[in-house]
Amino acid sequence: REARAAAAREAERKKAEVHAAFGTKGLERRGSMPNKMVWRVNSPSGLTGNVAHEYRVKDKLTGTRGVSFVMGQSVEQQEEIVQCVLFDQDVFDEHKAALWWQENEHRFAAQQRKNAAAAAAAAAMHQGKPAAAALAAAGRALSSASLAALPAVNRADKQLGGAQNIPPSAPISEMPGGLKRTPSAMLKSS
């Protein structure tokens, strides 16, 4: 009887760890990859969708057997970023995958912030909003490359009829929707 209660507590603990790592959505299972569990790291809206830039690689940093990444090209900087983590079901169950993610998610945090900001800007541009305002409204810390791109974004906004004109030397806090954090070193006017 005590063994059953202990097993039930252990199952609940594992279920809670999986939920803490992957939320209510959990891992995806796809028919095209029958033996894999998929965890989406970056939103597809921040990726180019160019299949010529999509490929799988093993996790060389940890060398963990049964973990691979689907790479894609980011819209923002045209660089290769991790799109999804694939867990081989012969090696991983959901709990083991959750433990791996909790130990390694810090490796993807910067990519996720940049990709989310790029996705927000793309969505705003699709809705006809100025891109610089969309980046500011995203509420994310922007990379130096993003800040350096603001003069070009402002020119594009003007060409598209946007009224936004933020000088490249303006502090982020003066941008529409101002961000809470500002980079330690502001970029000089180019």
Short mmCIF file of C-alpha atoms in Angstrom, two decimals:
data_model
loop_
_atom_site.label_atom_id
_atom_site.label_comp_id
_atom_site.label_asym_id
_atom_site.label_seq_id
_atom_site.Cartn_x
_atom_site.Cartn_y
_atom_site.Cartn_z
CA ARG A 1 0.00 0.00 0.00
CA GLU A 2 2.81 2.42 0.90
CA ALA A 3 4.63 1.42 -2.26
CA ARG A 4 1.60 2.41 -4.35
CA ALA A 5 1.34 5.75 -2.55
CA ALA A 6 5.06 6.40 -3.09
CA ALA A 7 4.73 5.49 -6.77
CA ALA A 8 1.74 7.85 -7.12
CA ARG A 9 3.69 10.68 -5.45
CA GLU A 10 6.66 10.01 -7.76
CA ALA A 11 4.38 10.08 -10.82
CA GLU A 12 2.85 13.39 -9.67
CA ARG A 13 6.32 14.86 -9.07
CA LYS A 14 7.44 13.87 -12.58
CA LYS A 15 4.22 15.24 -14.10
CA ALA A 16 4.81 18.56 -12.28
CA GLU A 17 8.40 18.73 -13.59
CA VAL A 18 7.22 18.11 -17.16
CA HIS A 19 4.58 20.83 -16.76
CA ALA A 20 7.16 23.25 -15.30
CA ALA A 21 9.48 22.68 -18.26
CA PHE A 22 7.00 22.57 -21.14
CA GLY A 23 3.84 24.23 -19.80
CA THR A 24 0.37 23.08 -20.72
CA LYS A 25 1.22 22.71 -24.41
CA GLY A 26 3.81 20.01 -23.79
CA LEU A 27 5.93 18.27 -26.37
CA GLU A 28 4.63 17.81 -29.91
CA ARG A 29 4.55 14.53 -31.75
CA ARG A 30 4.50 14.68 -35.53
CA GLY A 31 3.62 12.04 -38.06
CA SER A 32 6.58 13.07 -40.20
CA MET A 33 8.92 12.20 -37.30
CA PRO A 34 7.28 9.20 -35.64
CA ASN A 35 10.02 8.44 -33.13
CA LYS A 36 10.66 12.04 -32.01
CA MET A 37 9.20 14.40 -29.43
CA VAL A 38 9.47 18.03 -30.57
CA TRP A 39 9.95 21.12 -28.41
CA ARG A 40 9.64 24.37 -30.39
CA VAL A 41 12.33 26.81 -29.21
CA ASN A 42 11.65 29.71 -31.58
CA SER A 43 8.43 30.84 -33.19
CA PRO A 44 8.21 30.07 -36.91
CA SER A 45 7.07 33.67 -37.53
CA GLY A 46 10.61 34.86 -36.69
CA LEU A 47 12.14 32.47 -39.23
CA THR A 48 12.47 32.91 -42.98
CA GLY A 49 10.79 29.60 -43.82
CA ASN A 50 13.46 28.95 -46.45
CA VAL A 51 13.74 25.15 -46.47
CA ALA A 52 17.21 25.39 -48.00
CA HIS A 53 18.34 26.67 -44.58
CA GLU A 54 16.58 24.00 -42.51
CA TYR A 55 18.58 21.00 -41.35
CA ARG A 56 19.18 18.80 -38.31
CA VAL A 57 22.30 18.74 -36.15
CA LYS A 58 23.30 16.86 -33.02
CA ASP A 59 23.83 18.69 -29.75
CA LYS A 60 27.60 19.00 -29.93
CA LEU A 61 27.92 21.06 -26.74
CA THR A 62 26.59 18.41 -24.37
CA GLY A 63 26.97 15.41 -26.67
CA THR A 64 23.75 13.99 -25.22
CA ARG A 65 22.60 10.93 -27.14
CA GLY A 66 19.05 11.30 -28.45
CA VAL A 67 19.01 15.11 -28.67
CA SER A 68 19.17 16.97 -31.97
CA PHE A 69 18.17 20.41 -33.22
CA VAL A 70 16.23 21.54 -36.27
CA MET A 71 18.00 24.68 -37.46
CA GLY A 72 16.38 27.54 -39.37
CA GLN A 73 17.32 31.00 -40.61
CA SER A 74 16.21 34.01 -38.54
CA VAL A 75 14.42 36.88 -40.24
CA GLU A 76 16.21 39.49 -38.14
CA GLN A 77 19.86 38.71 -38.80
CA GLN A 78 19.71 35.96 -41.43
CA GLU A 79 21.67 33.72 -39.06
CA GLU A 80 21.14 30.04 -38.35
CA ILE A 81 19.24 29.49 -35.09
CA VAL A 82 17.66 26.53 -33.33
CA GLN A 83 14.05 26.16 -34.40
CA CYS A 84 13.18 22.99 -32.44
CA VAL A 85 14.76 20.47 -30.11
CA LEU A 86 14.09 16.86 -31.07
CA PHE A 87 14.11 14.16 -28.39
CA ASP A 88 14.48 10.55 -29.56
CA GLN A 89 11.78 8.47 -27.86
CA ASP A 90 14.11 5.45 -27.72
CA VAL A 91 16.32 7.42 -25.32
CA PHE A 92 14.01 10.02 -23.73
CA ASP A 93 10.64 9.96 -22.05
CA GLU A 94 8.81 13.25 -21.33
CA HIS A 95 10.31 13.52 -17.84
CA LYS A 96 13.90 12.99 -19.01
CA ALA A 97 13.30 15.54 -21.82
CA ALA A 98 11.98 18.04 -19.23
CA LEU A 99 15.10 17.59 -17.10
CA TRP A 100 17.34 18.12 -20.17
CA TRP A 101 15.41 21.28 -21.12
CA GLN A 102 15.58 22.71 -17.59
CA GLU A 103 19.37 22.20 -17.59
CA ASN A 104 19.87 23.65 -21.09
CA GLU A 105 17.17 26.25 -21.77
CA HIS A 106 19.55 29.08 -20.81
CA ARG A 107 21.50 28.30 -24.00
CA PHE A 108 18.53 29.43 -26.12
CA ALA A 109 17.29 32.47 -24.13
CA ALA A 110 19.08 35.16 -26.18
CA GLN A 111 17.90 33.59 -29.46
CA GLN A 112 14.33 33.45 -28.16
CA ARG A 113 14.36 37.15 -27.17
CA LYS A 114 15.72 38.25 -30.55
CA ASN A 115 13.34 35.98 -32.45
CA ALA A 116 10.32 37.19 -30.44
CA ALA A 117 11.21 40.83 -31.14
CA ALA A 118 11.65 40.09 -34.85
CA ALA A 119 8.34 38.22 -34.95
CA ALA A 120 6.57 41.13 -33.22
CA ALA A 121 8.09 43.58 -35.70
CA ALA A 122 7.07 41.40 -38.65
CA ALA A 123 3.52 41.09 -37.33
CA ALA A 124 3.29 44.85 -36.76
CA MET A 125 4.61 45.59 -40.25
CA HIS A 126 2.01 43.18 -41.63
CA GLN A 127 -0.62 45.21 -39.76
CA GLY A 128 0.80 48.46 -41.17
CA LYS A 129 2.49 49.69 -37.98
CA PRO A 130 5.99 51.24 -38.11
CA ALA A 131 8.67 48.62 -37.40
CA ALA A 132 10.62 50.76 -34.92
CA ALA A 133 7.48 51.20 -32.82
CA ALA A 134 6.82 47.47 -33.05
CA LEU A 135 10.30 46.67 -31.80
CA ALA A 136 9.87 49.08 -28.92
CA ALA A 137 6.43 47.68 -28.12
CA ALA A 138 7.82 44.16 -28.06
CA GLY A 139 9.25 45.01 -24.63
CA ARG A 140 12.34 42.93 -25.23
CA ALA A 141 16.00 43.80 -24.87
CA LEU A 142 17.27 44.49 -28.37
CA SER A 143 20.61 43.38 -29.70
CA SER A 144 23.20 45.89 -30.89
CA ALA A 145 22.48 44.81 -34.44
CA SER A 146 18.79 45.63 -33.98
CA LEU A 147 19.62 49.08 -32.64
CA ALA A 148 22.07 49.66 -35.49
CA ALA A 149 19.31 48.81 -37.95
CA LEU A 150 16.93 51.51 -36.65
CA PRO A 151 18.05 54.19 -39.18
CA ALA A 152 17.26 51.78 -42.02
CA VAL A 153 13.97 50.83 -40.36
CA ASN A 154 13.04 54.51 -40.09
CA ARG A 155 13.82 55.01 -43.79
CA ALA A 156 11.66 51.99 -44.64
CA ASP A 157 8.86 53.34 -42.43
CA LYS A 158 8.95 56.66 -44.28
CA GLN A 159 8.85 54.88 -47.64
CA LEU A 160 5.84 52.88 -46.45
CA GLY A 161 4.12 56.05 -45.25
CA GLY A 162 4.90 55.69 -41.53
CA ALA A 163 5.38 58.87 -39.53
CA GLN A 164 8.02 57.38 -37.24
CA ASN A 165 11.43 59.06 -37.22
CA ILE A 166 13.61 58.06 -34.31
CA PRO A 167 17.16 59.40 -34.46
CA PRO A 168 19.74 56.59 -34.19
CA SER A 169 21.23 58.22 -31.10
CA ALA A 170 17.89 58.45 -29.22
CA PRO A 171 17.75 56.47 -25.98
CA ILE A 172 15.39 53.52 -26.13
CA SER A 173 13.34 55.08 -23.33
CA GLU A 174 12.35 57.87 -25.77
CA MET A 175 11.00 55.41 -28.33
CA PRO A 176 7.25 54.92 -28.57
CA GLY A 177 6.16 52.48 -25.90
CA GLY A 178 9.64 52.86 -24.30
CA LEU A 179 11.44 49.80 -23.05
CA LYS A 180 12.12 49.28 -19.38
CA ARG A 181 15.73 48.22 -19.94
CA THR A 182 18.30 50.14 -21.91
CA PRO A 183 21.60 48.72 -23.18
CA SER A 184 24.66 49.81 -21.23
CA ALA A 185 26.29 51.28 -24.31
CA MET A 186 24.07 53.16 -26.73
CA LEU A 187 25.15 53.03 -30.34
CA LYS A 188 26.50 56.18 -31.91
CA SER A 189 24.86 57.67 -34.96
CA SER A 190 26.07 55.93 -38.10
#
